Tab-separated table of C-alpha atoms in Angstrom:
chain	number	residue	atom	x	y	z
A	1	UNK	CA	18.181	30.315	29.744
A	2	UNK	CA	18.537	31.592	26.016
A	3	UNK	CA	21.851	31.897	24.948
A	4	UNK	CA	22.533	35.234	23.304
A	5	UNK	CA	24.937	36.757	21.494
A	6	UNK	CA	26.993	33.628	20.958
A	7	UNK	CA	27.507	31.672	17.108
A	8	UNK	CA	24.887	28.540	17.187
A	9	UNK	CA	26.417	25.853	17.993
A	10	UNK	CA	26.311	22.296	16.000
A	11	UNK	CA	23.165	21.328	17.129
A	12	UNK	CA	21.315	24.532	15.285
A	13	UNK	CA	23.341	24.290	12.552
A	14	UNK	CA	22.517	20.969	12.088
A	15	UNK	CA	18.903	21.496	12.804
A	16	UNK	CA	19.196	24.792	10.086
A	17	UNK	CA	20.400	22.624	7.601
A	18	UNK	CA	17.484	20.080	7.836
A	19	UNK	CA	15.215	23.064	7.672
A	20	UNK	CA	16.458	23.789	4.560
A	21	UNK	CA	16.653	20.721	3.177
A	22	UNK	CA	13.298	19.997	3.464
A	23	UNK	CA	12.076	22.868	1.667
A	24	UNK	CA	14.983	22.296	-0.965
A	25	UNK	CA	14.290	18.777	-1.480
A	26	UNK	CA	10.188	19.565	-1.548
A	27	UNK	CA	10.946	22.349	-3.886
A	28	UNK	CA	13.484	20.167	-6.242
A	29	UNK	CA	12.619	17.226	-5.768
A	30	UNK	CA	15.267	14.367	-5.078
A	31	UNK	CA	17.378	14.303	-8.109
A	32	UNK	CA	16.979	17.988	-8.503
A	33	UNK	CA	18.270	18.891	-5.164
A	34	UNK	CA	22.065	19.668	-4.471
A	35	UNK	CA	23.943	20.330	-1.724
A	36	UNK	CA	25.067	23.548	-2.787
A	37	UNK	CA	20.863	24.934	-2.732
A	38	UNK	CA	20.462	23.187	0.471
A	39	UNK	CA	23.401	25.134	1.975
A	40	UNK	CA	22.354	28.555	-0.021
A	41	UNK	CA	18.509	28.144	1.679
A	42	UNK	CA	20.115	27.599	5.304
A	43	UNK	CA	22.592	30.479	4.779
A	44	UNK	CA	25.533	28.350	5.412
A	45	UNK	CA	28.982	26.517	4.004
A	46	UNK	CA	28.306	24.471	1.232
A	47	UNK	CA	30.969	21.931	3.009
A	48	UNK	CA	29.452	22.119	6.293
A	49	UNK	CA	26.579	19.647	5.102
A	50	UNK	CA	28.652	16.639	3.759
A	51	UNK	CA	30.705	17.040	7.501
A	52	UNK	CA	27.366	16.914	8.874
A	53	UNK	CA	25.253	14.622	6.847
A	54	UNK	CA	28.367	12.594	4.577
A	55	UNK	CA	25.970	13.053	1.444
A	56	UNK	CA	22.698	14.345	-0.650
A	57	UNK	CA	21.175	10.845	0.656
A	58	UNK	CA	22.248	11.293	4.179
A	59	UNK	CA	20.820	14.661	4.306
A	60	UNK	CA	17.473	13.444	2.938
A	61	UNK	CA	17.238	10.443	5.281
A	62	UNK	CA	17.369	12.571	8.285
A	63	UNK	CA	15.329	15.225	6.807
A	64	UNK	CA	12.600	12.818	6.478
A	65	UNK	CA	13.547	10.844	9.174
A	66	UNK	CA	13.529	7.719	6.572
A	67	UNK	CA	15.066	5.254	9.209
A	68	UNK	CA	17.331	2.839	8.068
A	69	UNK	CA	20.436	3.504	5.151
A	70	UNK	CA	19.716	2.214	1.824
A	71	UNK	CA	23.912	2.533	1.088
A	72	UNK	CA	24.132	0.168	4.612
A	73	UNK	CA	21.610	-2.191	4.096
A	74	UNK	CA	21.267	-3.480	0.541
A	75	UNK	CA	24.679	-4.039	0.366
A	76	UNK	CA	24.613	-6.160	3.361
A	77	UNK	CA	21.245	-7.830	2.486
A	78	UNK	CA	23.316	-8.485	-1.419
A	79	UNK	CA	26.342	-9.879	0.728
A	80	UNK	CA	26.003	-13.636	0.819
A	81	UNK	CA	24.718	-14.154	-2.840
A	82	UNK	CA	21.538	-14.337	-4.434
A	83	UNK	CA	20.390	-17.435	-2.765
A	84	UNK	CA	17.913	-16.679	-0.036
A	85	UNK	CA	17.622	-13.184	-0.700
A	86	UNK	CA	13.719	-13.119	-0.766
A	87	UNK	CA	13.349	-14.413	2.662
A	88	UNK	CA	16.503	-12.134	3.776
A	89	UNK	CA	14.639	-9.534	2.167
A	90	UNK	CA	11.246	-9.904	3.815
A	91	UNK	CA	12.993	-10.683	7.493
A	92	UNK	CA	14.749	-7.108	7.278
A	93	UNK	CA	11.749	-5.565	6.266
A	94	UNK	CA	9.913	-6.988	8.855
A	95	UNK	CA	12.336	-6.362	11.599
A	96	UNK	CA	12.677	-2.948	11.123
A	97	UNK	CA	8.961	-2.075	10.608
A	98	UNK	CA	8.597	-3.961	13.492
A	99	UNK	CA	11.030	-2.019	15.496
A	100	UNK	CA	11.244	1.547	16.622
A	101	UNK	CA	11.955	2.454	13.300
A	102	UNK	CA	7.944	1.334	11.998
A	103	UNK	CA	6.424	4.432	13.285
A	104	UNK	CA	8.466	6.925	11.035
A	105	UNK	CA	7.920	4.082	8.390
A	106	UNK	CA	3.681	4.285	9.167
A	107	UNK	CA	3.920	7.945	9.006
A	108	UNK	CA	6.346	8.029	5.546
A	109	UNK	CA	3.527	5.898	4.130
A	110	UNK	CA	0.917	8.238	5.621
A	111	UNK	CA	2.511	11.231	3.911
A	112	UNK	CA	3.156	9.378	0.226
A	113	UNK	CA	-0.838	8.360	0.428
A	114	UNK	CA	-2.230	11.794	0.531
A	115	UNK	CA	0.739	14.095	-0.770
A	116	UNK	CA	1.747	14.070	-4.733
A	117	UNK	CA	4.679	15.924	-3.556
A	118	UNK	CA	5.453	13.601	-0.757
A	119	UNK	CA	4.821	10.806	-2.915
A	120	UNK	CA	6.723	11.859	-5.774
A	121	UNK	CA	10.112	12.605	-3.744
A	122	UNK	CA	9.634	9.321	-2.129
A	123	UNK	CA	9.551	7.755	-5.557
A	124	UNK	CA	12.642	9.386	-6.706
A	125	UNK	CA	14.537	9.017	-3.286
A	126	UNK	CA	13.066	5.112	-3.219
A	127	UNK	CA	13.925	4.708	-7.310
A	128	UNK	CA	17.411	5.838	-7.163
A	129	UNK	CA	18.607	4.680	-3.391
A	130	UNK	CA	16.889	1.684	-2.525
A	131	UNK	CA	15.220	-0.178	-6.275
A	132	UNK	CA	18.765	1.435	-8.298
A	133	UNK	CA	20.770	-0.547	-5.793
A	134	UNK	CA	18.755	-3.738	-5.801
A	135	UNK	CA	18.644	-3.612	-9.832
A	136	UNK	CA	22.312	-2.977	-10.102
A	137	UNK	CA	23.038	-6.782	-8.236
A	138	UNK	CA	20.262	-8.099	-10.821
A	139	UNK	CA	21.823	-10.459	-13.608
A	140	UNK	CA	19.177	-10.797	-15.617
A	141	UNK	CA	17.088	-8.774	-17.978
A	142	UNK	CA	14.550	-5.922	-16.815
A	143	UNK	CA	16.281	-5.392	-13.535
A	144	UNK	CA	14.351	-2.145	-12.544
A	145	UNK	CA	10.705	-3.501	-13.234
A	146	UNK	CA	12.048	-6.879	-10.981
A	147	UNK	CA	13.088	-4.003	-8.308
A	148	UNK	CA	10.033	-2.502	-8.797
A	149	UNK	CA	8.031	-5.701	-8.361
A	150	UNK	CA	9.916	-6.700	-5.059
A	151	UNK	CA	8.763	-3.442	-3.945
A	152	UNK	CA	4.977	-4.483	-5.184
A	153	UNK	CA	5.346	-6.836	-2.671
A	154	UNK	CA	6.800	-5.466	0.483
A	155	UNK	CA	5.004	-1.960	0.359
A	156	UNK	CA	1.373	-4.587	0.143
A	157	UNK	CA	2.728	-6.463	3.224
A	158	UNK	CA	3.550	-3.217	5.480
A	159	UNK	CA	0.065	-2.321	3.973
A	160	UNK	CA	-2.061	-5.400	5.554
A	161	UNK	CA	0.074	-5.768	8.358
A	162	UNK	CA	0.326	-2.172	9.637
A	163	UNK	CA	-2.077	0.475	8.271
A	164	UNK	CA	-5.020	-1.740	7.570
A	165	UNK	CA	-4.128	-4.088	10.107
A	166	UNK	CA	-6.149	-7.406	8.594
A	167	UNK	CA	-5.881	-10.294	11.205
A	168	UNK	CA	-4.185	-13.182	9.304
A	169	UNK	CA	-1.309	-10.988	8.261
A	170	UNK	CA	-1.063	-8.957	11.897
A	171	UNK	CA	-1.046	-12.004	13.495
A	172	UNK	CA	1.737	-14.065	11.427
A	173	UNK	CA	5.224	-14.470	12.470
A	174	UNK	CA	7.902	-12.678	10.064
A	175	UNK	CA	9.409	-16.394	10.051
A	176	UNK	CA	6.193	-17.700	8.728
A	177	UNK	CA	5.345	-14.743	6.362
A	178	UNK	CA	8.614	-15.025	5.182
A	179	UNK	CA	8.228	-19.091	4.083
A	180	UNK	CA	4.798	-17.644	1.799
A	181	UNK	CA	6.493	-14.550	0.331
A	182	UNK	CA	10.225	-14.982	0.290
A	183	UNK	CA	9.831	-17.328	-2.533
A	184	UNK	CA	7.882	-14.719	-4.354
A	185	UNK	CA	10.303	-11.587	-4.403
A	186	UNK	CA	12.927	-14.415	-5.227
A	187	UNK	CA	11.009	-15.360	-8.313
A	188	UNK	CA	10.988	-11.472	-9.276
A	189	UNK	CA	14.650	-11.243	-8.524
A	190	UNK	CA	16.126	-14.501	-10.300
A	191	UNK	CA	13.382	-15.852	-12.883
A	192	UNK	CA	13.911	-15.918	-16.288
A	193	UNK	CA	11.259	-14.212	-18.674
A	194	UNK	CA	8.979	-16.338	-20.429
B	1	UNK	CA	-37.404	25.966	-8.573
B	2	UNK	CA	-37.860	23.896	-4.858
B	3	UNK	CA	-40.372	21.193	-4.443
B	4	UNK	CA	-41.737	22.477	-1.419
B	5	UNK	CA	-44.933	20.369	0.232
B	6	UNK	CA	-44.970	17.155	-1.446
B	7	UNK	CA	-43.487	13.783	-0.025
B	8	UNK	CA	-39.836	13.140	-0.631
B	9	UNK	CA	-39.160	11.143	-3.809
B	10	UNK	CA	-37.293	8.182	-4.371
B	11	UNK	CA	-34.093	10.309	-4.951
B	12	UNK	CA	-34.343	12.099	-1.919
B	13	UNK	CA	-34.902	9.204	0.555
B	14	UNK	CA	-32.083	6.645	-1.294
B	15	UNK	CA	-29.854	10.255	-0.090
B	16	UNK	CA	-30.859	10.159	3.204
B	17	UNK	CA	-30.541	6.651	3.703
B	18	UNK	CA	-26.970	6.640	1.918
B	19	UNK	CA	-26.046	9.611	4.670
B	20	UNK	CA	-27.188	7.425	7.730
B	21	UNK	CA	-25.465	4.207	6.747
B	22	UNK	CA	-22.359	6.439	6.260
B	23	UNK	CA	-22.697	7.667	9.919
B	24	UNK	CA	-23.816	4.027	11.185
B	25	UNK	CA	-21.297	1.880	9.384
B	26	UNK	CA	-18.860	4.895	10.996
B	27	UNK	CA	-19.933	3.668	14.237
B	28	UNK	CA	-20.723	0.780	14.560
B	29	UNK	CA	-18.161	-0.699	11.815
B	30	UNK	CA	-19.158	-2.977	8.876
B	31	UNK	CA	-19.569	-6.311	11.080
B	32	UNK	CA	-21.746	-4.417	14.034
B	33	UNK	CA	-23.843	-2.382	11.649
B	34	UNK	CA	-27.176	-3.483	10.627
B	35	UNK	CA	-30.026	-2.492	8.242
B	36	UNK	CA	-32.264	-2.045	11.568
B	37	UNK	CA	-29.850	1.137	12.885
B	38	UNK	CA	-29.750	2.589	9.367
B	39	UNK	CA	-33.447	2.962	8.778
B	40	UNK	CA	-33.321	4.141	12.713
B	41	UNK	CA	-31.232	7.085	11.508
B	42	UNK	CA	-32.425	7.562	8.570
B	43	UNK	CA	-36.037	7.552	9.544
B	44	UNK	CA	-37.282	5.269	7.164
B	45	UNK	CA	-39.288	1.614	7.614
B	46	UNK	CA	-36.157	-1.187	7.328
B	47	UNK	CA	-37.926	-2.648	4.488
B	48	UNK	CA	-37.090	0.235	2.390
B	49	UNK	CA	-33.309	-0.422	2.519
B	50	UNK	CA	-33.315	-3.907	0.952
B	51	UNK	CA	-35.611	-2.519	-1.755
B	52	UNK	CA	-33.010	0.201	-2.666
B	53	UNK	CA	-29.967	-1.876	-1.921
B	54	UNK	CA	-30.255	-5.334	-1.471
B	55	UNK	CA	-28.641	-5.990	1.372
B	56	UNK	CA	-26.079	-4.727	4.263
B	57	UNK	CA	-23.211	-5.477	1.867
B	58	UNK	CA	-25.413	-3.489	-1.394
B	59	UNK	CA	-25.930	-0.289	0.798
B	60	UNK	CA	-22.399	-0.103	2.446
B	61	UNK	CA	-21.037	-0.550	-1.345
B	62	UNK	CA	-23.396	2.408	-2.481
B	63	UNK	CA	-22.058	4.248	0.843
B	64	UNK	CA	-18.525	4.207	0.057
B	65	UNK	CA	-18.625	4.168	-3.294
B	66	UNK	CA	-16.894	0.999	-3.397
B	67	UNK	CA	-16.891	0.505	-7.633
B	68	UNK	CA	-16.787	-3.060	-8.012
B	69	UNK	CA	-19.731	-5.903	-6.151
B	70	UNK	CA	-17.759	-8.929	-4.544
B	71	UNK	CA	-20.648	-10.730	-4.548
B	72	UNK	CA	-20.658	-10.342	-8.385
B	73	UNK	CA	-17.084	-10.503	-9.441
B	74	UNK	CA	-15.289	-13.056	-6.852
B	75	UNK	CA	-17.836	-16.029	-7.942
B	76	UNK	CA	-17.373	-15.049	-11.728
B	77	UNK	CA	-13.561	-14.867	-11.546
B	78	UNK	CA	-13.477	-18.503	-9.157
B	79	UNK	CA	-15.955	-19.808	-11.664
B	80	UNK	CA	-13.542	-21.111	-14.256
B	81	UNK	CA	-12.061	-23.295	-11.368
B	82	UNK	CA	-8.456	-22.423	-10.073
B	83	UNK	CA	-6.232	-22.967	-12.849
B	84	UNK	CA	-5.106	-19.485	-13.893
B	85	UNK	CA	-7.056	-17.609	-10.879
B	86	UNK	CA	-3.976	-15.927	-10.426
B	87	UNK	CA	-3.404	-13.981	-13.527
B	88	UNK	CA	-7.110	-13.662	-13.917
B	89	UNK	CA	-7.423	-11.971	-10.663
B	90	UNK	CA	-4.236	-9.497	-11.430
B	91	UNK	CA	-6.096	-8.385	-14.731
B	92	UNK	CA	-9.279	-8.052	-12.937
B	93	UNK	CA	-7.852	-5.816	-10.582
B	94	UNK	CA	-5.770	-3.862	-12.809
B	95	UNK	CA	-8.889	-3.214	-15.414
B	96	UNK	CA	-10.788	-2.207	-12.579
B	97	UNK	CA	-7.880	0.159	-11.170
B	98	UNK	CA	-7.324	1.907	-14.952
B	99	UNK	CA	-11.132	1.904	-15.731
B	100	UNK	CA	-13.386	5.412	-14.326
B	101	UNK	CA	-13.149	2.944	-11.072
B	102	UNK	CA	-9.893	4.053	-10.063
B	103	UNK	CA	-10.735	7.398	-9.452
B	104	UNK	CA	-13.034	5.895	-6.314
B	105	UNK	CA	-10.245	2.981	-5.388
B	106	UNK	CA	-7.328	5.751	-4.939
B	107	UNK	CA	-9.786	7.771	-2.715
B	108	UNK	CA	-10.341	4.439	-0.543
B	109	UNK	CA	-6.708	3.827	-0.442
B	110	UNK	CA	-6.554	7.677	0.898
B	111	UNK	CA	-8.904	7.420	3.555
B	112	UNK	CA	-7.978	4.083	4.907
B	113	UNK	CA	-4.606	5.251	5.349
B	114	UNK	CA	-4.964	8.585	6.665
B	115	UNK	CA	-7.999	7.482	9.179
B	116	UNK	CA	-7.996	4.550	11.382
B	117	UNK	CA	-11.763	4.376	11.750
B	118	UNK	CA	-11.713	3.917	7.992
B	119	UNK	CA	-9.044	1.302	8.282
B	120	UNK	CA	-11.064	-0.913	10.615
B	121	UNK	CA	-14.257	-0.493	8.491
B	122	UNK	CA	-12.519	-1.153	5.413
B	123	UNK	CA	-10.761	-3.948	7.005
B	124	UNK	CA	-14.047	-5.292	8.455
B	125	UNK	CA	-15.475	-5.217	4.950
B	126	UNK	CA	-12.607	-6.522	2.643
B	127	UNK	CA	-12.284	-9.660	5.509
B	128	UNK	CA	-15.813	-10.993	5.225
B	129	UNK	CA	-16.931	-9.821	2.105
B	130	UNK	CA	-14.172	-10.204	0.046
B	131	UNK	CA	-11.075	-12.208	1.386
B	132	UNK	CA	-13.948	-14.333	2.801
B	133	UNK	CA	-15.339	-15.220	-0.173
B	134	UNK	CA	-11.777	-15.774	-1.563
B	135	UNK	CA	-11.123	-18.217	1.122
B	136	UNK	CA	-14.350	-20.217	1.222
B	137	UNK	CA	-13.044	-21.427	-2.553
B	138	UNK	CA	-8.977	-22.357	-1.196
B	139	UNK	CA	-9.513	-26.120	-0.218
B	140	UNK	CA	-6.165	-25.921	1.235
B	141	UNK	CA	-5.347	-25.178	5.029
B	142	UNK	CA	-4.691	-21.601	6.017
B	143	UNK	CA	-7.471	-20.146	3.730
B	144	UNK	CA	-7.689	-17.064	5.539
B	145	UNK	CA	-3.800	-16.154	5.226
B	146	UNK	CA	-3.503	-17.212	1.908
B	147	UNK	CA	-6.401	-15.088	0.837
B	148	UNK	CA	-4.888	-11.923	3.089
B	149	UNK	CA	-1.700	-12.923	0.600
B	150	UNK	CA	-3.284	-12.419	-2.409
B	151	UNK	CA	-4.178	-9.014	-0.985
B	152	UNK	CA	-0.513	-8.033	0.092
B	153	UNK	CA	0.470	-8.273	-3.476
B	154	UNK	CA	-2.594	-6.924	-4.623
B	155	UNK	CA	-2.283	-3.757	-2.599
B	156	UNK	CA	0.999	-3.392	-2.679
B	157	UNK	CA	0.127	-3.807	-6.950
B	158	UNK	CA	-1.839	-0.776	-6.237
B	159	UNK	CA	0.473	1.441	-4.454
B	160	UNK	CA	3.173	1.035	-6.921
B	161	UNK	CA	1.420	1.845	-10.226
B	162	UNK	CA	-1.621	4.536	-8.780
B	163	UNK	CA	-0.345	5.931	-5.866
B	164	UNK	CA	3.311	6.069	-6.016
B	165	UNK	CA	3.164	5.645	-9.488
B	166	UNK	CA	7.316	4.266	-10.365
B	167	UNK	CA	8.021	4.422	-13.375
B	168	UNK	CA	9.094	0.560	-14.339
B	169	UNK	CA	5.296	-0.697	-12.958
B	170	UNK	CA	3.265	1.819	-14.251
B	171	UNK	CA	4.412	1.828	-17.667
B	172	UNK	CA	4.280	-2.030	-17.921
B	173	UNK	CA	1.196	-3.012	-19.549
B	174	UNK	CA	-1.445	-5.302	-17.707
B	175	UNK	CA	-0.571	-8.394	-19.414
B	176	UNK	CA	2.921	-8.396	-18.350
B	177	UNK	CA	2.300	-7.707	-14.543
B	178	UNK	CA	-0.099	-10.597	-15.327
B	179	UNK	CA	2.699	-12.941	-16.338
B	180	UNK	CA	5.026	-11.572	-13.303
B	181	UNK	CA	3.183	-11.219	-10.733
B	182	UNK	CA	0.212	-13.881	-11.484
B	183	UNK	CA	2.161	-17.214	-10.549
B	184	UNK	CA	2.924	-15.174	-6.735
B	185	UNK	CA	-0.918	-15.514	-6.265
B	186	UNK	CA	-1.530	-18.621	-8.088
B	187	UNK	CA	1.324	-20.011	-5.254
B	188	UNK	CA	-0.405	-18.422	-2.330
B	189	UNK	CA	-3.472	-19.751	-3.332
B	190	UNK	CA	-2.637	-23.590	-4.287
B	191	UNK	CA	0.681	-24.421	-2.940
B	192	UNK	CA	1.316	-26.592	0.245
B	193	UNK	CA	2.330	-25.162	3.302
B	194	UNK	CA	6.100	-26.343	3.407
């Protein structure tokens, strides 16, 4: 039964708000977007979007159903040190593409491949939230090309894995893909120039 | 003005022939496909094929408009023995990528990951014709994975600098992805299985 003649209740609000948001953020782009547009385009309190959403990057993730928390998990990935990170690194990645969470991953991917838009919000969204964090724990020179090269890495494996599906790499264990590669991203993250 | 009454000429019947493999190799896939069904469909004597084309591989190439022959450029590349095969291979691939080339790679990339038909074809093709090739020269164990490595980072390479295009990899220049990301491949191609 509709329910007329009543204010909409959280659950339309919310679902207003991530309307707008993903014309705001298509429009703008990442770092152009605000809050304060995203609330203007849904026609509601500027405030009401941090209650719902805490931030500009917890809007976008559930506008674009990204599905795991850049400000959650690099932080804990960072947490015991350097040491190990690559095969940290390529276990997460692994686990969560190979979770629930892969299909909105798959279909993220889908939407970079054949949509400049798509692909450049992604890049500014990925950039900032998920390679600015990584660089900032870098010590060493040219942290955001290492980020960028860890990336080089991961986005290839979710490539063969899980779009093109090629049988070596489908058929690995993360444990064992995480032996050959691990020691890569680590030598991105921690190697000195030569 | 038409040419109306007269045989079709060579132009005409390498077209018609480039249409049916499209439609076979859609199909039956690259490993099921053979020069037999594409003359079928094409209505042409099967000896005609190898005279345009070569071979299965030589007409699925022309087909796709893959830009680059494995056959030519994965013996050339191995032929200086192993030593520095992994920086040789990232320059290889990035001269092809930034060379007129490109513009054909990127539409590959498209299609393979908006259509899983393409996917399997592609993936069909890249395994025996060009990861195959790649493995038959790793006199290591685990030839097949390590080659499917090298195309992870390869990929992934790809992705970064052409398709998602961030900033840090696409403005570095060829030789120093070389230097970074050459010794990853060089490792998944030599090193010992720990």
């Amino acid at each position: 039964m509709p329910r007329t003649g009543r204010r909409p209740g959280p659950a339309k609000t919310r679902e207003k708000i991530l309307g707008a948001a993903r014309s705001h953020f298509g429009l703008e782009g990442y770092d152009g977007a605000t809050l304060r547009g995203i609330a203007a385009l849904a026609g509601v309190d500027p405030a009401l979007i941090p209650h719902y959403f805490g931030s500009k990057e917890g809007v976008f993730l559930a506008a674009v159903e990204f599905p795991i928390d850049p400000s959650e998990f690099i932080p804990r990935l960072l947490e015991p040190g350097v040491d190990g990170l690559g095969e940290r690194l390529v276990l997460f990645f692994l686990e969560t593409w190979d979770s629930p969470s892969g299909a909105s991953l798959l279909a993220l991917i889908r939407s970079v491949v054949s949509n400049d838009r798509a692909a450049e919000l992604m890049r500014e969204f990925v950039s900032r939230e998920v390679l600015g964090r990584l660089a900032e724990a870098i010590q060493l020179d040219q942290p955001k090309l290492r980020a960028s090269l860890v990336a080089t890495q991961l986005v290839g494996l979710a490539m063969l894995r899980y779009v093109i599906k090629v049988e070596a790499v489908k058929s690995a264990s993360p444990a064992e893909l995480a032996r050959w590669i691990g020691p890569s991203i680590q030598r991105y993250l921690t190697e000195p120039v030569r």
